[in-house]
């Protein structure tokens, strides 16, 4: 069929598509062109006009970022927080799925699942609020226990020694249950005959979990691991923003919070855009690289 | 499985597993219980027993009374949140479903290019500042619509939905065409009813996002009358500012700060805690539709 008649034939579907595509053009593609301000000197008081009138400055803002003290600080914090979350959160969900899978009491299993998914549906504001109250030095639950056993109360959220642990633990608390869903789903796909055969050979429950269940979900584990590598530069912007304070900037400041402060509170639009663009390019390389590896391993890839 | 008798070792393992998971469940619940209890203690009890208690001696509604009957801030914030959940989710679904349905048409000329255009937005974006400038330039700042329009379509949800449409048999539409149905009739009378499971799941995803989101509102909205409940809650939790001072003067024994904060958390979380057990299974299903099948 020639192109034009084919297009005419489908005109109803183009009408359907139009509003959605328009949305992506306006709210995703126009901001993409907005990144030119990373290469300009923009005064926020000029507003959008500055995009066209500002002077080109090349890589000035990038160089300033790379040479600043903040660069290493912010990169280190981002990778450390994100890396710890991966290190502790990732295996935790797999372990929970394995334990849930071994439960034979169906009602109890449902109840545990329902409870463990719950924190995933709670707003970050509430999670941050819970953390602040439980960790408060003024009678917070944790400090009450510490004091009860004769210790000194600890100002967890204001102490550089503890801040990252709080982020990581609250992340695991919030995500372990929801993260286990995929693994549980993958486990239902394992051939029950394999377990029968293992029993015949005298394998106990632990050996079955180790030799059948775990290998059975390995493809899903691999995909999830690769996906999370793509998100390595996302260390959890909203929670850090809600919980951190100048006292812990040194260990808590991540790329996203730095962009937020430089851009929206200091009004250094061009510089903040440059930092954001730097992050975005690295993240894109990570995602594309991760997908390439996934394709190599599974033949399918994530897209 | 039932044909096999559990050995002693397995019984020990089962018991250990049950205890472990029960303890874990408590770890998820205790923070909520502690906040619930704390929201009920009176100023007098708080002075005597400390800011936090696990079991209050006497249930005191002082904090709720103050938050819900003196001042309209909470009600107003609830109205804003309700608006964004209802109107926002409806628009999300309308825009997402139409685009997904169009992009699921296998014979559509130019389909691959259009899919690519959407897909690229998932791996590259302008970032915080260019987005902020755009919202400012189009005049959405400090408007209720800023809570709805900039997040109209999530590319991720769009692709889940498109995958669903792609699983519907083509013969269905072909036979409807033979019976003389127009594309619009096919969409409304056949496709939409058949897609209710997917539409409901994606709708729930969008609705929970609207309910929980705060960051957009916190940077784009200045007037207090347009702030959703999550932003009000953040202000109270972070700064402890509950009401303007003139209203506080009329309260003899204001509830302690921790009690007020707890009550705020309960008030703004209760609706989702109440509906959550009922909608949870749909989420689980939707999650599986989206990711395992891909």
Coordinates of C-alpha atoms in Angstrom, one line a residue:
Chain A
X1 CA 0.0 0.0 0.0
X2 CA 1.2 3.5 -0.8
X3 CA 2.0 5.6 2.3
X4 CA -0.6 8.4 1.9
X5 CA -3.7 6.1 1.5
X6 CA -2.4 4.1 4.5
X7 CA -2.1 7.2 6.6
X8 CA -5.6 8.3 5.6
X9 CA -6.9 4.9 6.5
X10 CA -5.5 5.3 10.0
X11 CA -6.5 8.9 10.6
X12 CA -8.7 7.9 13.5
X13 CA -5.6 6.5 15.3
X14 CA -3.5 9.6 14.6
X15 CA -6.2 11.7 16.3
X16 CA -6.0 9.4 19.3
X17 CA -2.2 9.6 19.4
X18 CA -2.0 13.4 18.9
X19 CA -2.8 14.7 22.4
X20 CA -0.3 12.2 24.0
X21 CA 2.5 12.9 21.6
X22 CA 1.9 16.6 22.1
X23 CA 2.4 16.1 25.8
X24 CA 5.7 14.4 25.3
X25 CA 6.9 17.1 22.9
X26 CA 6.0 19.9 25.2
X27 CA 6.9 18.5 28.6
X28 CA 9.9 16.3 27.6
X29 CA 11.4 17.5 24.4
X30 CA 11.2 21.3 25.0
X31 CA 13.1 20.9 28.4
X32 CA 15.6 18.8 26.5
X33 CA 16.4 21.8 24.4
X34 CA 16.5 23.9 27.6
X35 CA 19.8 22.2 28.5
X36 CA 21.5 24.7 26.2
X37 CA 21.5 27.0 29.3
X38 CA 24.2 24.7 30.7
X39 CA 26.5 26.2 28.1
X40 CA 25.4 29.8 28.6
X41 CA 25.4 32.4 31.4
X42 CA 21.9 32.9 32.4
X43 CA 20.5 35.4 34.8
X44 CA 17.3 33.9 36.4
X45 CA 15.8 37.4 36.4
X46 CA 15.7 37.4 32.7
X47 CA 13.5 34.3 32.7
X48 CA 13.0 32.2 29.6
X49 CA 14.2 35.0 27.4
X50 CA 17.7 34.4 28.8
X51 CA 17.9 31.1 26.9
X52 CA 18.2 33.1 23.7
X53 CA 20.0 36.2 24.9
X54 CA 22.6 34.7 27.3
X55 CA 26.2 34.5 26.3
X56 CA 27.7 31.2 25.3
X57 CA 30.4 30.2 27.7
X58 CA 31.2 26.7 26.5
X59 CA 32.1 24.2 29.2
X60 CA 32.8 26.8 31.9
X61 CA 30.1 25.5 34.3
X62 CA 31.2 21.9 33.8
X63 CA 34.8 22.7 34.5
X64 CA 33.8 24.7 37.6
X65 CA 31.9 21.7 38.9
X66 CA 34.7 19.2 38.1
X67 CA 37.3 21.4 39.9
X68 CA 35.1 22.2 42.9
X69 CA 35.3 20.5 46.2
X70 CA 31.7 19.5 45.8
X71 CA 32.4 17.3 42.8
X72 CA 34.1 14.5 44.7
X73 CA 32.0 15.0 47.8
X74 CA 28.7 14.7 45.9
X75 CA 29.9 11.9 43.6
X76 CA 31.2 9.9 46.6
X77 CA 27.9 10.4 48.6
X78 CA 25.7 9.5 45.6
X79 CA 27.6 6.3 44.8
X80 CA 28.1 5.3 48.5
X81 CA 24.4 5.7 49.4
X82 CA 23.2 4.1 46.2
X83 CA 25.8 1.3 46.5
X84 CA 24.9 0.5 50.1
X85 CA 21.2 0.4 49.2
X86 CA 22.0 -2.1 46.5
X87 CA 24.3 -4.1 48.7
X88 CA 21.8 -4.5 51.5
X89 CA 18.4 -4.0 49.9
X90 CA 18.9 -6.2 46.8
X91 CA 19.7 -9.5 48.6
X92 CA 17.2 -8.7 51.3
X93 CA 14.2 -8.9 48.9
X94 CA 15.5 -12.2 47.5
X95 CA 15.9 -13.7 51.0
X96 CA 12.4 -12.5 52.0
X97 CA 11.0 -14.1 48.9
X98 CA 12.8 -17.4 49.7
X99 CA 11.4 -17.4 53.2
X100 CA 7.9 -16.6 52.1
X101 CA 8.1 -19.3 49.6
X102 CA 8.8 -21.9 52.3
X103 CA 5.7 -20.9 54.3
X104 CA 3.1 -23.6 54.0
X105 CA 0.4 -21.8 55.9
X106 CA -1.4 -19.8 53.2
X107 CA -3.2 -17.3 55.4
X108 CA -0.1 -16.4 57.3
X109 CA 1.8 -16.0 54.1
X110 CA -0.8 -13.6 52.8
X111 CA -0.8 -11.6 56.0
X112 CA 3.0 -11.3 56.0
X113 CA 3.0 -10.3 52.3
X114 CA 0.3 -7.6 52.8
X115 CA 2.2 -6.1 55.8
X116 CA 5.6 -6.2 54.1
X117 CA 4.3 -4.4 50.9
X118 CA 2.7 -1.7 53.0
X119 CA 5.6 0.7 53.4
X120 CA 6.0 0.9 49.6
X121 CA 2.6 2.7 49.4
X122 CA 3.4 5.3 52.0
X123 CA 4.5 8.7 51.0
X124 CA 8.2 9.6 51.4
X125 CA 7.0 12.5 53.6
X126 CA 5.5 10.0 56.0
X127 CA 8.5 7.7 55.9
X128 CA 10.8 10.7 56.7
X129 CA 8.4 11.8 59.4
X130 CA 8.4 8.3 61.0
X131 CA 12.2 8.2 60.9
X132 CA 12.4 11.7 62.5
X133 CA 10.0 10.7 65.3
X134 CA 11.4 7.3 66.0
X135 CA 15.0 8.6 66.0
X136 CA 14.2 11.8 67.9
X137 CA 16.5 12.5 70.9
X138 CA 13.5 13.8 72.7
X139 CA 12.0 10.4 73.7
X140 CA 12.1 8.7 70.3
X141 CA 11.6 5.0 70.4
X142 CA 15.2 4.0 69.5
X143 CA 16.8 6.5 71.9
X144 CA 14.3 5.5 74.6
X145 CA 15.7 1.9 74.3
X146 CA 19.3 3.2 74.3
X147 CA 18.7 5.3 77.4
X148 CA 16.9 2.4 79.1
X149 CA 20.0 0.3 78.8
X150 CA 22.1 3.1 80.2
X151 CA 23.4 4.6 76.9
X152 CA 23.6 8.2 75.8
X153 CA 20.9 9.3 73.4
X154 CA 22.2 9.7 69.8
X155 CA 21.2 12.5 67.4
X156 CA 21.0 10.1 64.5
X157 CA 19.8 12.6 61.8
X158 CA 22.3 15.2 62.8
X159 CA 25.4 13.0 63.0
X160 CA 27.6 12.3 60.0
X161 CA 28.4 8.9 61.5
X162 CA 24.8 7.7 61.3
X163 CA 23.0 9.6 58.6
X164 CA 23.8 7.2 55.8
X165 CA 22.8 4.2 57.9
X166 CA 19.4 5.8 58.5
X167 CA 18.9 6.3 54.8
X168 CA 19.9 2.7 53.9
X169 CA 17.9 1.1 56.7
X170 CA 14.8 3.1 56.0
X171 CA 15.2 2.2 52.3
X172 CA 15.4 -1.5 53.1
X173 CA 12.4 -1.2 55.4
X174 CA 10.4 0.5 52.7
X175 CA 11.4 -1.6 49.7
X176 CA 12.1 -5.2 50.8
X177 CA 8.5 -6.4 50.6
X178 CA 7.6 -4.9 47.3
X179 CA 10.9 -6.0 45.9
X180 CA 10.1 -9.6 46.7
X181 CA 7.0 -9.8 44.5
X182 CA 8.9 -10.4 41.3
X183 CA 10.9 -13.2 42.8
X184 CA 7.8 -14.8 44.2
X185 CA 6.2 -14.7 40.8
X186 CA 9.3 -16.2 39.2
X187 CA 9.2 -19.0 41.8
X188 CA 5.7 -20.0 40.9
X189 CA 7.0 -20.8 37.4
X190 CA 9.4 -23.4 38.6
X191 CA 8.5 -27.0 37.6
X192 CA 7.2 -28.8 40.7
X193 CA 8.6 -32.1 39.3
X194 CA 12.1 -30.8 40.2
X195 CA 11.2 -30.6 43.9
X196 CA 9.7 -34.1 43.7
X197 CA 12.9 -35.5 42.2
X198 CA 15.0 -33.7 44.8
X199 CA 12.9 -35.2 47.6
X200 CA 13.4 -38.7 46.1
X201 CA 17.1 -38.0 46.2
X202 CA 16.8 -37.1 49.9
X203 CA 17.2 -33.3 49.7
X204 CA 15.7 -31.4 52.6
X205 CA 14.0 -28.0 52.4
X206 CA 17.1 -26.0 52.6
X207 CA 18.9 -28.0 49.9
X208 CA 15.8 -27.7 47.7
X209 CA 15.8 -23.9 48.2
X210 CA 19.5 -23.7 47.4
X211 CA 19.6 -26.1 44.5
X212 CA 16.3 -25.6 42.8
X213 CA 14.5 -22.4 43.9
X214 CA 17.5 -20.1 43.8
X215 CA 18.8 -21.3 40.4
X216 CA 15.2 -21.1 39.1
X217 CA 15.0 -17.4 39.8
X218 CA 18.5 -16.5 38.7
X219 CA 17.4 -14.9 35.3
X220 CA 15.1 -12.6 37.2
X221 CA 17.8 -11.7 39.7
X222 CA 20.2 -10.9 36.8
X223 CA 17.7 -8.6 35.1
X224 CA 16.9 -6.8 38.3
X225 CA 20.6 -6.4 39.1
X226 CA 21.3 -4.9 35.7
X227 CA 18.3 -2.6 36.0
X228 CA 19.5 -1.3 39.3
X229 CA 22.9 -0.5 37.9
X230 CA 21.2 1.8 35.5
X231 CA 19.8 3.7 38.5
X232 CA 23.1 3.9 40.4
X233 CA 23.1 7.7 40.3
X234 CA 19.7 7.9 41.8
X235 CA 20.4 7.7 45.5
X236 CA 16.9 8.7 46.7
X237 CA 16.5 12.4 46.1
X238 CA 13.3 13.1 48.0
X239 CA 14.2 11.3 51.2
X240 CA 17.6 12.9 51.5
X241 CA 16.0 16.3 50.8
X242 CA 13.5 15.7 53.6
X243 CA 15.9 14.4 56.2
X244 CA 19.2 16.1 55.7
X245 CA 20.5 19.3 57.3
X246 CA 23.7 21.4 56.9
X247 CA 25.2 19.4 59.8
X248 CA 25.3 16.3 57.6
X249 CA 25.8 17.8 54.1
X250 CA 29.3 16.3 54.1
X251 CA 27.9 12.8 54.0
X252 CA 24.4 13.3 52.7
X253 CA 24.6 15.7 49.8
X254 CA 24.0 13.8 46.6
X255 CA 24.0 15.1 43.0
X256 CA 20.2 15.7 43.0
X257 CA 20.1 17.7 46.2
X258 CA 23.1 19.7 45.0
X259 CA 21.3 20.6 41.8
X260 CA 18.2 21.5 43.8
X261 CA 20.1 23.8 46.1
X262 CA 22.2 25.4 43.4
X263 CA 19.3 25.8 41.1
X264 CA 16.2 26.5 43.0
X265 CA 17.6 28.1 46.2
X266 CA 20.8 29.8 44.9
X267 CA 19.3 30.5 41.5
X268 CA 22.4 29.5 39.6
X269 CA 20.3 28.1 36.8
X270 CA 23.1 27.5 34.3
X271 CA 25.5 25.9 36.8
X272 CA 22.7 23.6 38.2
X273 CA 21.6 22.6 34.7
X274 CA 25.2 21.7 33.8
X275 CA 25.5 19.5 36.9
X276 CA 22.2 17.9 36.1
X277 CA 23.2 17.3 32.5
X278 CA 26.4 15.7 33.7
X279 CA 24.4 13.3 35.8
X280 CA 22.0 12.6 33.1
X281 CA 24.7 11.7 30.5
X282 CA 26.4 9.3 33.0
X283 CA 23.1 7.7 33.9
X284 CA 22.2 7.3 30.2
X285 CA 25.5 5.5 29.6
X286 CA 24.9 3.3 32.6
X287 CA 21.4 2.4 31.3
X288 CA 22.5 1.7 27.7
X289 CA 25.5 -0.3 29.0
X290 CA 23.3 -2.3 31.4
X291 CA 20.9 -3.1 28.6
X292 CA 23.7 -4.2 26.3
X293 CA 24.9 -6.6 29.0
X294 CA 21.4 -7.9 29.5
X295 CA 21.1 -8.6 25.8
X296 CA 24.3 -10.4 25.8
X297 CA 23.2 -12.6 28.7
X298 CA 19.6 -13.3 28.0
X299 CA 19.3 -12.6 24.2
X300 CA 16.3 -10.4 24.9
X301 CA 17.5 -7.4 26.9
X302 CA 15.2 -5.1 28.7
X303 CA 14.0 -3.5 25.4
Chain B
X1 CA 4.1 -32.3 48.9
X2 CA 1.4 -33.7 51.2
X3 CA 2.5 -37.3 50.5
X4 CA 5.7 -36.6 52.5
X5 CA 5.8 -36.4 56.2
X6 CA 7.9 -33.5 57.5
X7 CA 11.0 -34.6 59.3
X8 CA 12.0 -33.2 62.7
X9 CA 14.5 -30.9 61.1
X10 CA 11.9 -29.5 58.8
X11 CA 9.6 -28.8 61.7
X12 CA 12.3 -26.8 63.4
X13 CA 12.9 -24.9 60.1
X14 CA 9.2 -24.2 59.7
X15 CA 8.9 -22.9 63.3
X16 CA 12.0 -20.8 62.9
X17 CA 10.7 -19.4 59.6
X18 CA 7.3 -18.5 61.1
X19 CA 8.9 -16.7 64.1
X20 CA 11.3 -14.8 61.8
X21 CA 8.6 -13.6 59.5
X22 CA 6.3 -12.7 62.4
X23 CA 9.1 -10.6 63.9
X24 CA 9.7 -9.0 60.6
X25 CA 6.0 -8.1 60.2
X26 CA 6.1 -6.5 63.6
X27 CA 9.1 -4.4 62.5
X28 CA 6.9 -3.0 59.7
X29 CA 3.9 -2.3 62.0
X30 CA 5.6 -0.9 65.1
X31 CA 6.5 2.5 63.7
X32 CA 2.8 3.0 62.7
X33 CA 1.5 1.7 66.0
X34 CA 3.9 4.0 67.9
X35 CA 2.7 7.0 65.9
X36 CA -0.9 6.0 66.4
X37 CA -0.5 5.7 70.2
X38 CA 1.5 8.9 70.4
X39 CA -1.2 10.8 68.6
X40 CA -3.6 10.1 71.4
X41 CA -1.6 11.2 74.5
X42 CA -2.5 14.4 76.4
X43 CA -0.1 17.2 77.3
X44 CA -0.2 16.1 80.9
X45 CA 0.7 12.4 80.2
X46 CA 3.4 13.5 77.8
X47 CA 5.0 15.6 80.5
X48 CA 5.0 12.7 82.8
X49 CA 5.9 9.8 80.5
X50 CA 8.0 11.4 77.7
X51 CA 7.0 12.4 74.2
X52 CA 6.5 8.9 72.9
X53 CA 4.5 6.0 74.4
X54 CA 3.6 2.6 73.0
X55 CA 0.3 2.3 74.9
X56 CA -1.4 5.5 76.0
X57 CA -3.0 5.4 79.5
X58 CA -6.0 7.4 78.4
X59 CA -7.0 8.2 74.8
X60 CA -7.0 12.0 74.3
X61 CA -8.3 13.5 71.1
X62 CA -6.8 16.9 71.8
X63 CA -4.5 16.8 68.7
X64 CA -7.2 15.7 66.4
X65 CA -9.6 18.2 67.9
X66 CA -7.1 21.0 67.2
X67 CA -6.2 19.9 63.7
X68 CA -9.7 19.1 62.5
X69 CA -11.9 21.7 64.2
X70 CA -9.8 24.8 64.5
X71 CA -8.9 26.0 61.1
X72 CA -9.5 24.8 57.6
X73 CA -6.0 24.0 56.5
X74 CA -6.3 20.3 56.7
X75 CA -9.7 20.1 55.0
X76 CA -8.6 22.4 52.3
X77 CA -5.5 20.4 51.7
X78 CA -7.6 17.3 51.5
X79 CA -9.8 18.9 48.9
X80 CA -6.7 19.7 46.8
X81 CA -5.4 16.2 47.2
X82 CA -8.8 14.7 46.3
X83 CA -9.0 17.0 43.2
X84 CA -5.6 15.8 42.0
X85 CA -6.3 12.1 42.7
X86 CA -9.7 12.2 40.9
X87 CA -9.2 14.6 38.1
X88 CA -5.5 13.7 37.7
X89 CA -6.0 10.0 37.5
X90 CA -8.9 10.4 35.0
X91 CA -6.8 12.6 32.7
X92 CA -3.8 10.2 33.2
X93 CA -5.9 7.3 32.0
X94 CA -7.5 9.1 29.1
X95 CA -4.2 10.3 27.7
X96 CA -2.3 7.1 28.4
X97 CA -4.9 4.8 27.1
X98 CA -5.5 6.7 23.8
X99 CA -1.8 7.0 23.1
X100 CA -1.1 3.3 24.1
X101 CA -4.0 2.1 21.9
X102 CA -2.8 4.1 18.9
X103 CA 0.8 2.9 19.3
X104 CA -0.4 -0.7 19.7
X105 CA -1.9 -0.6 16.1
X106 CA 0.5 -2.9 14.2
X107 CA -0.3 -1.4 10.8
X108 CA 0.1 2.3 11.8
X109 CA 2.5 4.0 9.4
X110 CA 5.3 5.6 11.3
X111 CA 4.6 3.6 14.5
X112 CA 8.3 2.8 15.2
X113 CA 9.3 6.4 15.1
X114 CA 6.5 7.5 17.4
X115 CA 7.4 4.7 19.9
X116 CA 11.1 5.8 19.7
X117 CA 10.1 9.4 20.5
X118 CA 8.3 8.3 23.7
X119 CA 11.0 5.8 24.6
X120 CA 13.8 8.3 24.4
X121 CA 12.1 10.3 27.2
X122 CA 12.7 7.4 29.5
X123 CA 16.5 7.5 29.2
X124 CA 17.2 11.2 28.7
X125 CA 15.6 14.2 30.1
X126 CA 16.2 17.9 30.5
X127 CA 16.5 17.9 34.3
X128 CA 15.1 20.0 37.1
X129 CA 16.0 23.5 36.0
X130 CA 14.8 23.4 32.3
X131 CA 11.6 21.7 33.5
X132 CA 11.1 24.4 36.2
X133 CA 11.6 27.2 33.6
X134 CA 9.1 25.5 31.2
X135 CA 6.4 25.3 33.9
X136 CA 7.1 28.9 34.7
X137 CA 7.0 30.0 31.1
X138 CA 3.7 28.3 30.3
X139 CA 2.1 29.9 33.3
X140 CA 1.4 26.8 35.3
X141 CA 3.1 28.0 38.4
X142 CA 0.9 28.3 41.5
X143 CA -2.0 26.8 39.6
X144 CA -3.8 23.6 40.6
X145 CA -3.2 22.2 37.1
X146 CA 0.5 22.0 37.8
X147 CA -0.3 19.0 40.0
X148 CA -2.0 17.3 37.1
X149 CA -0.6 18.3 33.7
X150 CA 3.2 17.9 33.9
X151 CA 2.8 14.3 34.8
X152 CA 0.0 13.4 32.4
X153 CA 1.6 10.3 30.9
X154 CA 4.2 8.1 32.5
X155 CA 6.2 6.4 29.7
X156 CA 6.5 3.4 31.9
X157 CA 2.8 3.0 32.4
X158 CA 2.2 3.8 28.8
X159 CA 4.3 0.8 27.7
X160 CA 2.7 -1.5 30.2
X161 CA -0.7 -0.6 28.8
X162 CA 0.5 -0.9 25.2
X163 CA 1.8 -4.4 26.0
X164 CA -1.7 -5.2 27.2
X165 CA -3.4 -3.9 24.1
X166 CA -0.9 -5.9 22.0
X167 CA -2.2 -9.2 23.7
X168 CA -5.8 -8.6 22.5
X169 CA -6.6 -10.8 19.5
X170 CA -6.8 -8.9 16.2
X171 CA -9.6 -11.1 15.0
X172 CA -11.9 -9.4 17.5
X173 CA -11.6 -6.1 15.8
X174 CA -11.7 -7.6 12.3
X175 CA -15.0 -9.2 13.0
X176 CA -16.4 -6.0 14.4
X177 CA -15.3 -4.2 11.2
X178 CA -17.1 -6.7 9.1
X179 CA -20.2 -6.0 11.2
X180 CA -19.9 -2.4 10.3
X181 CA -18.4 -0.9 13.5
X182 CA -16.4 2.3 13.2
X183 CA -13.0 2.5 15.0
X184 CA -14.5 4.7 17.7
X185 CA -17.3 2.2 18.4
X186 CA -14.7 -0.6 18.5
X187 CA -12.6 1.3 21.0
X188 CA -15.5 2.2 23.3
X189 CA -17.7 -0.9 23.0
X190 CA -15.1 -3.6 22.7
X191 CA -11.6 -2.6 23.7
X192 CA -12.3 -0.5 26.8
X193 CA -14.5 -3.1 28.5
X194 CA -12.0 -5.8 27.7
X195 CA -9.2 -3.7 29.1
X196 CA -10.7 -2.9 32.5
X197 CA -8.2 -5.0 34.4
X198 CA -5.3 -3.1 32.8
X199 CA -7.0 0.3 33.1
X200 CA -7.8 -0.3 36.8
X201 CA -4.3 -1.4 37.6
X202 CA -2.6 1.6 35.8
X203 CA -5.3 3.9 37.3
X204 CA -4.3 2.7 40.8
X205 CA -0.6 3.3 40.1
X206 CA -1.4 6.9 39.0
X207 CA -3.8 7.4 41.9
X208 CA -1.3 6.4 44.6
X209 CA 1.3 8.6 42.9
X210 CA -1.0 11.6 43.1
X211 CA -1.9 10.8 46.7
X212 CA 1.7 10.5 47.8
X213 CA 3.5 13.2 45.7
X214 CA 4.7 16.3 47.3
X215 CA 7.8 17.6 45.6
X216 CA 6.2 19.1 42.5
X217 CA 3.6 20.9 44.7
X218 CA 6.4 22.1 47.0
X219 CA 8.3 23.8 44.3
X220 CA 5.5 25.0 42.0
X221 CA 2.8 26.1 44.4
X222 CA 3.1 29.1 46.8
X223 CA -0.4 29.8 48.0
X224 CA -1.3 27.7 51.0
X225 CA -4.9 27.2 49.7
X226 CA -3.5 25.1 46.8
X227 CA -1.2 22.9 48.7
X228 CA -2.0 19.1 48.9
X229 CA -2.0 17.3 52.2
X230 CA 1.5 15.9 51.8
X231 CA 3.0 19.4 51.5
X232 CA 1.1 20.6 54.6
X233 CA 2.3 17.5 56.4
X234 CA 5.9 18.1 55.4
X235 CA 5.7 21.7 56.7
X236 CA 4.3 20.5 60.0
X237 CA 6.8 17.7 60.4
X238 CA 9.8 19.7 59.4
X239 CA 9.1 23.0 61.0
X240 CA 6.5 22.2 63.6
X241 CA 4.3 25.1 62.3
X242 CA 0.7 23.9 62.6
X243 CA -1.4 27.0 62.5
X244 CA -1.0 30.7 62.6
X245 CA -0.3 31.9 66.1
X246 CA -3.6 33.7 66.5
X247 CA -5.5 30.4 66.5
X248 CA -3.1 28.8 69.0
X249 CA -3.8 31.4 71.6
X250 CA -7.3 30.1 72.2
X251 CA -6.0 26.7 73.2
X252 CA -5.3 26.3 76.9
X253 CA -3.2 23.2 76.9
X254 CA -1.9 22.8 73.3
X255 CA -1.0 19.1 72.6
X256 CA 2.7 18.4 72.6
X257 CA 4.6 18.7 69.3
X258 CA 5.2 15.0 68.9
X259 CA 1.5 14.3 69.5
X260 CA 0.5 16.9 66.9
X261 CA 3.0 15.5 64.4
X262 CA 1.8 12.0 65.0
X263 CA -1.8 13.1 64.5
X264 CA -0.9 14.7 61.2
X265 CA 0.7 11.6 60.0
X266 CA -2.3 9.5 61.0
X267 CA -4.8 11.9 59.4
X268 CA -2.9 12.0 56.1
X269 CA -2.2 8.3 55.9
X270 CA -5.4 6.8 57.2
X271 CA -7.3 6.8 53.9
X272 CA -4.5 4.9 52.2
X273 CA -4.2 2.4 55.1
X274 CA -7.9 1.8 55.0
X275 CA -8.2 1.1 51.2
X276 CA -4.8 -0.6 50.9
X277 CA -5.7 -4.1 51.9
X278 CA -8.5 -4.1 49.3
X279 CA -6.5 -2.8 46.4
X280 CA -3.2 -4.6 47.2
X281 CA -4.0 -7.7 45.1
X282 CA -4.6 -5.5 42.0
X283 CA -1.3 -3.9 42.4
X284 CA 0.4 -7.3 42.7
X285 CA -1.3 -8.4 39.5
X286 CA -0.5 -5.3 37.7
X287 CA 3.1 -5.4 38.7
X288 CA 3.3 -8.9 37.2
X289 CA 1.5 -7.9 34.0
X290 CA 4.0 -5.1 33.5
X291 CA 7.3 -6.6 34.4
X292 CA 7.5 -10.4 34.1
X293 CA 5.8 -10.5 30.7
X294 CA 7.4 -7.3 29.6

